[in-house]
Short mmCIF file of C-alpha atoms in Angstrom, two decimals:
data_model
loop_
_atom_site.label_atom_id
_atom_site.label_comp_id
_atom_site.label_asym_id
_atom_site.label_seq_id
_atom_site.Cartn_x
_atom_site.Cartn_y
_atom_site.Cartn_z
CA MET A 1 84.03 189.66 66.84
CA THR A 2 81.63 187.86 69.20
CA THR A 3 82.58 185.43 71.60
CA ALA A 4 80.86 181.50 72.02
CA ARG A 5 79.64 181.63 75.77
CA PRO A 6 79.91 177.80 77.51
CA ILE A 7 76.85 176.02 77.11
CA ASP A 8 75.44 175.31 80.63
CA LEU A 9 75.23 171.73 80.87
CA PRO A 10 73.35 170.08 83.57
CA THR A 11 74.94 168.32 86.03
CA PRO A 12 75.23 165.05 85.16
CA VAL A 13 72.66 162.18 87.68
CA VAL A 14 73.94 158.29 87.81
CA ALA A 15 70.78 155.94 88.74
CA THR A 16 71.58 153.52 91.05
CA SER A 17 69.70 150.82 89.64
CA THR A 18 66.38 150.97 87.40
CA LEU A 19 63.98 149.11 89.17
CA ARG A 20 61.69 150.21 92.23
CA ALA A 21 61.46 149.35 95.68
CA ARG A 22 59.66 145.87 95.92
CA ARG A 23 55.30 146.20 96.46
CA LYS A 24 55.26 144.66 100.46
CA SER A 25 53.18 141.78 100.61
CA ARG A 26 52.61 138.47 102.17
CA GLN A 27 54.60 135.43 102.36
CA LEU A 28 54.21 132.04 101.21
CA ARG A 29 55.43 129.20 101.44
CA VAL A 30 55.29 126.02 98.87
CA GLY A 31 56.31 122.56 100.10
CA ARG A 32 56.66 121.57 103.68
CA ASP A 33 60.28 119.83 103.22
CA THR A 34 63.97 120.99 102.90
CA ARG A 35 62.13 121.16 98.94
CA ALA A 36 60.48 124.16 99.91
CA VAL A 37 60.30 127.65 97.34
CA LEU A 38 59.26 131.12 99.76
CA VAL A 39 57.29 133.24 97.01
CA GLY A 40 56.42 136.80 97.99
CA GLY A 41 58.09 139.09 100.39
CA SER A 42 61.10 139.58 100.36
CA ALA A 43 61.84 135.97 98.86
CA PRO A 44 63.70 136.00 94.93
CA ILE A 45 61.49 136.21 91.99
CA SER A 46 61.19 132.64 91.66
CA VAL A 47 60.95 130.60 88.18
CA GLN A 48 58.30 128.18 87.22
CA SER A 49 56.64 127.11 84.37
CA MET A 50 54.38 123.49 83.53
CA THR A 51 54.97 120.28 82.69
CA THR A 52 53.60 118.92 78.45
CA THR A 53 53.45 114.55 79.78
CA LYS A 54 50.54 113.00 80.15
CA THR A 55 50.90 113.10 84.13
CA ALA A 56 49.94 109.33 84.17
CA ASP A 57 53.29 108.93 83.14
CA VAL A 58 55.10 109.53 86.07
CA ASP A 59 58.54 108.17 84.66
CA ALA A 60 57.57 110.75 82.05
CA THR A 61 56.88 113.78 83.68
CA LEU A 62 59.76 112.45 86.40
CA GLN A 63 61.83 112.64 83.86
CA GLN A 64 61.07 116.19 82.56
CA ILE A 65 60.47 118.09 86.00
CA ALA A 66 64.20 116.89 86.16
CA GLU A 67 65.49 119.18 82.52
CA LEU A 68 63.57 121.16 84.55
CA THR A 69 65.55 121.13 87.16
CA ALA A 70 69.06 121.64 85.41
CA ALA A 71 67.11 124.25 84.08
CA GLY A 72 66.70 126.79 86.96
CA CYS A 73 63.51 125.81 87.07
CA ASP A 74 62.38 126.07 90.70
CA ILE A 75 58.54 124.66 91.02
CA VAL A 76 56.54 122.92 88.17
CA ARG A 77 53.05 122.61 87.80
CA VAL A 78 51.19 119.85 86.36
CA ALA A 79 47.81 119.33 85.26
CA CYS A 80 45.38 117.00 86.69
CA PRO A 81 42.48 116.71 84.57
CA ARG A 82 41.70 112.84 84.88
CA GLN A 83 41.17 110.45 87.64
CA HIS A 84 44.37 109.44 86.64
CA ASP A 85 46.44 111.89 86.54
CA ALA A 86 45.65 111.89 90.60
CA ASP A 87 46.22 109.11 90.52
CA ALA A 88 49.89 109.72 90.06
CA LEU A 89 50.00 112.78 91.86
CA THR A 90 51.41 111.25 94.80
CA GLU A 91 54.68 109.42 93.21
CA ILE A 92 55.05 112.13 90.97
CA ALA A 93 55.09 114.52 94.81
CA ARG A 94 57.49 113.01 96.57
CA ARG A 95 59.70 112.19 93.03
CA SER A 96 60.86 115.73 92.52
CA PRO A 97 62.98 117.13 93.51
CA ILE A 98 61.56 120.95 92.83
CA PRO A 99 58.33 121.69 95.13
CA VAL A 100 54.73 120.01 92.28
CA ILE A 101 51.47 122.29 92.10
CA ALA A 102 48.91 120.53 90.77
CA ASP A 103 45.98 122.12 88.21
CA ILE A 104 43.24 121.01 88.37
CA HIS A 105 39.59 122.52 86.45
CA PHE A 106 36.78 121.35 85.99
CA GLN A 107 35.68 118.88 88.78
CA PRO A 108 36.84 119.81 92.25
CA ARG A 109 37.21 116.09 93.89
CA TYR A 110 40.62 116.69 92.23
CA ILE A 111 41.63 119.62 94.00
CA PHE A 112 41.56 117.36 97.71
CA ALA A 113 43.31 114.42 95.51
CA ALA A 114 45.81 116.85 95.01
CA ILE A 115 45.33 118.25 98.94
CA ASP A 116 45.91 114.37 99.65
CA ALA A 117 49.07 113.04 97.48
CA GLY A 118 51.60 115.84 99.15
CA CYS A 119 51.86 119.26 96.73
CA ALA A 120 53.15 121.90 97.47
CA ALA A 121 50.62 124.00 96.46
CA VAL A 122 46.90 123.59 94.04
CA ARG A 123 46.09 126.17 91.40
CA VAL A 124 42.44 126.37 90.79
CA ASN A 125 40.70 128.21 87.75
CA PRO A 126 37.05 129.54 89.47
CA GLY A 127 35.79 129.77 85.93
CA ASN A 128 35.69 127.22 85.01
CA ILE A 129 35.54 124.60 88.04
CA LYS A 130 32.01 123.46 87.98
CA GLU A 131 30.27 124.90 91.79
CA PHE A 132 33.15 126.22 93.22
CA ASP A 133 31.98 129.13 95.15
CA GLY A 134 30.08 126.65 96.74
CA ARG A 135 33.55 124.08 97.59
CA VAL A 136 35.39 127.26 99.27
CA LYS A 137 34.73 125.97 102.78
CA GLU A 138 36.09 122.63 102.23
CA VAL A 139 38.59 123.43 99.92
CA ALA A 140 39.67 125.98 102.57
CA HIS A 141 39.68 123.88 105.94
CA ALA A 142 41.32 121.01 103.23
CA ALA A 143 44.18 123.14 102.74
CA GLY A 144 44.78 125.15 106.01
CA ALA A 145 44.86 121.60 108.12
CA ALA A 146 47.48 120.81 104.72
CA GLY A 147 49.12 123.54 104.75
CA ILE A 148 48.90 124.19 101.81
CA PRO A 149 48.75 126.92 99.79
CA ILE A 150 46.10 128.16 96.76
CA ARG A 151 46.43 129.72 93.44
CA ILE A 152 42.83 131.27 91.81
CA GLY A 153 44.26 132.01 88.59
CA VAL A 154 42.70 134.01 86.44
CA ASN A 155 42.48 133.73 82.58
CA ALA A 156 41.02 136.20 80.17
CA GLY A 157 39.26 133.22 77.36
CA SER A 158 37.61 131.26 80.89
CA LEU A 159 36.56 134.18 83.18
CA ASP A 160 33.70 133.69 85.18
CA GLN A 161 29.79 134.30 83.20
CA ARG A 162 28.96 136.15 85.01
CA ILE A 163 31.98 138.69 85.75
CA LEU A 164 31.72 138.58 82.02
CA ALA A 165 28.50 139.69 81.52
CA LYS A 166 29.02 142.71 83.70
CA TYR A 167 31.49 144.21 81.60
CA GLY A 168 31.71 142.83 78.42
CA ARG A 169 35.09 140.76 77.91
CA ALA A 170 37.74 140.36 80.17
CA THR A 171 39.13 143.53 81.37
CA PRO A 172 41.82 144.76 83.19
CA GLU A 173 38.85 145.45 86.11
CA ALA A 174 37.01 142.48 84.83
CA LEU A 175 40.24 139.71 85.72
CA VAL A 176 40.73 141.84 89.36
CA GLU A 177 37.32 141.73 90.30
CA SER A 178 37.38 138.06 89.50
CA ALA A 179 40.13 137.00 91.51
CA LEU A 180 39.58 139.57 95.21
CA TRP A 181 36.43 137.62 94.74
CA GLU A 182 37.87 134.75 94.78
CA ALA A 183 39.77 135.43 97.05
CA SER A 184 37.33 137.46 99.75
CA LEU A 185 35.29 133.84 100.15
CA PHE A 186 38.89 131.57 100.94
CA GLU A 187 39.06 134.79 103.86
CA GLU A 188 35.91 134.40 104.56
CA HIS A 189 36.29 130.95 105.64
CA GLY A 190 39.59 132.11 107.58
CA PHE A 191 42.28 130.37 104.37
CA SER A 192 44.84 134.09 103.67
CA ASP A 193 47.52 131.08 101.71
CA LEU A 194 47.17 132.45 98.63
CA LYS A 195 48.89 133.60 94.91
CA LEU A 196 46.92 135.33 92.46
CA SER A 197 47.19 135.26 89.30
CA VAL A 198 45.70 137.31 86.08
CA LYS A 199 46.27 136.56 83.16
CA HIS A 200 45.64 137.64 79.69
CA HIS A 201 47.14 137.43 76.06
CA ASP A 202 47.88 141.52 75.49
CA PRO A 203 50.90 142.68 76.61
CA ALA A 204 48.76 145.44 77.31
CA VAL A 205 45.95 144.74 79.32
CA VAL A 206 48.24 142.43 81.39
CA ILE A 207 50.65 144.73 82.68
CA ASP A 208 47.26 147.05 83.52
CA THR A 209 45.73 145.05 84.81
CA TYR A 210 48.70 142.75 88.10
CA ARG A 211 49.02 147.49 88.60
CA LEU A 212 45.63 147.26 88.94
CA LEU A 213 45.64 144.36 91.83
CA ALA A 214 48.57 145.30 93.08
CA ALA A 215 47.12 148.05 94.09
CA ARG A 216 44.22 146.45 95.69
CA CYS A 217 45.57 144.05 97.91
CA ASP A 218 48.96 142.23 99.09
CA TYR A 219 48.29 138.63 98.10
CA PRO A 220 51.56 137.45 96.42
CA LEU A 221 51.43 138.28 92.16
CA HIS A 222 52.30 135.14 89.60
CA LEU A 223 52.88 137.18 86.54
CA GLY A 224 51.92 135.60 83.27
CA VAL A 225 50.33 136.98 80.07
CA THR A 226 48.83 133.41 79.11
CA GLU A 227 48.44 132.18 75.18
CA ALA A 228 51.32 133.69 74.42
CA GLY A 229 52.18 131.90 70.61
CA PRO A 230 55.11 130.32 69.50
CA LEU A 231 59.05 131.20 70.92
CA LEU A 232 59.61 134.26 68.68
CA GLN A 233 56.45 136.26 69.91
CA GLY A 234 56.17 134.23 74.03
CA THR A 235 59.45 135.59 75.12
CA THR A 236 58.67 139.18 73.17
CA LYS A 237 54.97 139.08 74.72
CA SER A 238 56.39 137.84 78.10
CA ALA A 239 59.94 140.32 78.25
CA VAL A 240 57.05 143.38 77.84
CA ALA A 241 55.06 142.62 80.41
CA PHE A 242 57.59 141.32 82.55
CA GLY A 243 60.22 143.60 81.90
CA VAL A 244 58.49 146.96 82.69
CA LEU A 245 55.90 144.84 85.50
CA LEU A 246 59.05 143.60 87.44
CA ALA A 247 60.96 147.53 87.79
CA GLU A 248 57.77 148.39 89.08
CA GLY A 249 58.24 145.82 91.49
CA ILE A 250 55.16 143.89 90.92
CA GLY A 251 55.73 140.45 90.84
CA ASP A 252 56.72 137.25 92.90
CA THR A 253 57.21 134.52 90.80
CA ILE A 254 56.60 134.70 86.66
CA ARG A 255 56.08 132.08 84.37
CA VAL A 256 56.01 132.33 80.25
CA SER A 257 53.37 130.57 78.25
CA LEU A 258 55.37 129.64 75.29
CA SER A 259 54.08 127.11 72.16
CA ALA A 260 57.99 125.42 72.78
CA PRO A 261 59.53 121.98 75.06
CA PRO A 262 58.81 123.79 78.46
CA VAL A 263 62.31 124.18 79.23
CA GLU A 264 62.73 127.13 76.68
CA GLU A 265 59.48 128.64 78.78
CA VAL A 266 62.43 128.42 82.10
CA LYS A 267 66.10 129.80 79.93
CA VAL A 268 63.87 132.90 79.02
CA GLY A 269 62.00 133.29 82.47
CA THR A 270 65.85 133.18 84.18
CA GLN A 271 67.15 135.53 81.36
CA ILE A 272 64.15 138.23 81.59
CA LEU A 273 65.51 137.76 85.54
CA ALA A 274 69.48 138.39 84.28
CA GLY A 275 68.75 140.56 82.73
CA LEU A 276 66.76 142.93 85.18
CA GLY A 277 68.99 141.98 88.00
CA LEU A 278 66.65 139.43 89.54
CA ARG A 279 68.47 136.92 89.49
CA GLU A 280 71.90 135.17 89.27
CA ARG A 281 73.24 135.27 86.01
CA ARG A 282 74.55 132.09 84.69
CA LEU A 283 75.81 131.99 81.57
CA GLU A 284 75.59 135.14 78.67
CA ILE A 285 76.59 135.20 75.97
CA VAL A 286 77.48 138.92 73.65
CA SER A 287 77.56 138.99 70.81
CA CYS A 288 77.69 141.10 67.85
CA PRO A 289 74.43 141.29 64.86
CA SER A 290 77.45 140.76 62.25
CA CYS A 291 77.21 143.72 58.57
CA GLY A 292 79.13 143.95 55.80
CA ARG A 293 82.62 144.33 57.47
CA SER A 294 82.27 141.06 59.03
CA GLN A 295 85.02 138.68 58.12
CA VAL A 296 83.61 135.54 59.56
CA ASP A 297 80.54 133.29 60.34
CA VAL A 298 79.42 135.82 63.29
CA TYR A 299 75.33 133.57 62.69
CA THR A 300 77.55 130.25 62.88
CA LEU A 301 80.10 130.61 65.15
CA ALA A 302 77.14 132.33 68.17
CA GLU A 303 75.46 129.49 67.60
CA ARG A 304 78.05 127.21 67.64
CA VAL A 305 79.87 128.41 71.10
CA GLU A 306 76.01 128.62 73.01
CA ALA A 307 75.72 124.74 71.48
CA ALA A 308 79.15 124.64 74.13
CA PHE A 309 78.76 126.44 76.84
CA ASP A 310 75.27 124.81 77.86
CA GLY A 311 74.44 123.41 80.88
CA PHE A 312 77.78 125.29 81.57
CA PRO A 313 78.32 125.90 85.33
CA TYR A 314 79.93 128.89 85.92
CA PRO A 315 78.87 132.46 85.00
CA LEU A 316 80.47 133.97 82.62
CA ARG A 317 79.80 136.47 79.95
CA VAL A 318 80.90 134.49 76.28
CA ALA A 319 81.36 137.55 73.57
CA VAL A 320 81.97 136.36 70.30
CA MET A 321 82.91 139.16 68.04
CA GLY A 322 83.44 139.86 64.00
CA CYS A 323 85.26 141.93 62.91
CA VAL A 324 87.89 144.47 64.36
CA VAL A 325 85.56 148.02 65.05
CA ASN A 326 84.89 146.56 68.74
CA GLY A 327 85.30 143.07 68.77
CA PRO A 328 88.54 143.31 70.27
CA GLY A 329 87.05 146.06 72.90
CA GLU A 330 84.08 143.79 73.25
CA ALA A 331 85.79 140.50 73.85
CA SER A 332 88.55 142.29 76.15
CA ALA A 333 85.31 143.64 78.52
CA ALA A 334 83.83 139.57 79.30
CA ASP A 335 85.68 137.62 80.86
CA ILE A 336 86.13 135.50 78.43
CA GLY A 337 85.73 135.99 74.58
CA VAL A 338 86.97 136.05 70.83
CA SER A 339 87.46 138.64 68.86
CA SER A 340 88.05 137.10 64.65
CA GLY A 341 89.13 137.92 61.83
CA ASN A 342 91.01 135.98 58.47
CA GLY A 343 90.42 133.34 59.59
CA LYS A 344 91.87 133.65 63.02
CA GLY A 345 90.89 134.53 66.26
CA GLN A 346 92.51 136.51 68.83
CA ILE A 347 91.16 135.09 72.35
CA PHE A 348 90.69 137.04 75.48
CA VAL A 349 90.28 135.98 78.84
CA ARG A 350 89.20 139.03 81.29
CA GLY A 351 91.14 140.95 79.01
CA GLU A 352 94.32 140.21 78.73
CA VAL A 353 95.17 138.56 75.23
CA VAL A 354 96.25 134.18 75.71
CA ARG A 355 97.00 133.09 72.16
CA THR A 356 95.75 133.82 68.57
CA VAL A 357 93.91 130.16 67.28
CA SER A 358 92.32 129.48 63.46
CA GLU A 359 88.45 130.25 63.32
CA SER A 360 88.16 125.93 63.29
CA GLN A 361 90.04 126.12 66.08
CA ILE A 362 87.58 129.19 68.28
CA VAL A 363 84.70 127.03 69.82
CA ASP A 364 87.56 124.53 71.73
CA ALA A 365 90.23 127.44 72.70
CA LEU A 366 86.82 129.49 73.89
CA LEU A 367 85.74 126.01 76.16
CA GLU A 368 89.26 125.72 77.42
CA GLU A 369 89.76 128.82 78.88
CA ALA A 370 86.39 128.81 80.09
CA MET A 371 86.88 125.54 82.07
CA LYS A 372 90.28 126.94 83.35
CA LEU A 373 88.83 129.98 84.85
CA ALA A 374 86.01 128.00 87.05
CA ASP A 375 88.57 126.05 87.88
CA ARG A 376 91.09 129.57 89.59
CA ASP A 377 88.08 131.37 90.48
CA THR A 378 86.76 128.47 92.21
CA GLU A 379 89.52 127.25 93.86
CA PRO A 380 90.14 127.14 97.33
CA GLU A 381 92.06 129.77 98.77
CA THR A 382 95.69 128.73 100.91
CA PRO A 383 95.84 129.09 104.10
CA GLN A 384 98.70 132.05 104.69
CA GLY A 385 101.70 130.00 105.50
CA MET A 386 100.83 126.20 103.99
CA PRO A 387 102.04 125.35 101.74
#
């Protein structure tokens, strides 16, 4: 009889992190007062979005900026296609709770208007601004005197015609050459407070382009997938591109471009960073995908829990589970959770079952326990010897 020999297995390797070291870049200060946000260097990766209001409507624009700020936005961009919009920049920049970047296309005079208005930064698209290269000296001197950084934003859909003629299409090499050429013009005039973006609608091209750009300069990089699409498609494209690049240490600030309300862009961007451990988690809902074992409508229950916890200020992991296979384990591993079945739900708080409620009471019970947990965790400790 032959005795089977034990299989020699390799010693398990415990990975401490899947992220590479952050790429070393220059650091910019976006803003000149207490609202300022640092970008690049060792600064946290910031989340940006862009208002969809008419900038000339000051109240509507500020209201949307307030909503974006509440959702976790760090920096906001506003469009400036008309003189009325330029005229509104001073008040918007003064009253906004976060730094405001003016987005300039076509007319170079609005760059100077944005600088004079006190905007925290200016984004320029050289490919569609009239005679931009000839105005770089003026822009560099004005921005330098005001202490305002410039983002050079190169997009596949508006690539400089000279570059497009050279490469035939918006290749990674074409996008990078355009961005670095414009940056060199600013550097010639002693201005280096620059941030670069090279956007394309294809996430695979975005990955290749930013890899190439990251290897050729030390400017802070603004990540983006332009014209990414509706909520689901745009989220997927952005998550793919940002996930790869951020895991490689590339990227200093991000904007998720969606054909959806801008608050959704901020939510997605924040979740991408949190998922990579690059931003503190806020509320995280762990819910099962449902299957034939479920004894509760998990889809509806998860949606109700998500709605009830919308805006909850304390970071928690909430598990919403619909059967006894993984339910108790996932619920007990979360800060707060429910394992549902037979018209009831067992409510867990950090591993312990604290009560059982009817299915109709699950959402209220989770919210009540979450509030108690938040109060308990944030309550100041009583010094020893004090009653």
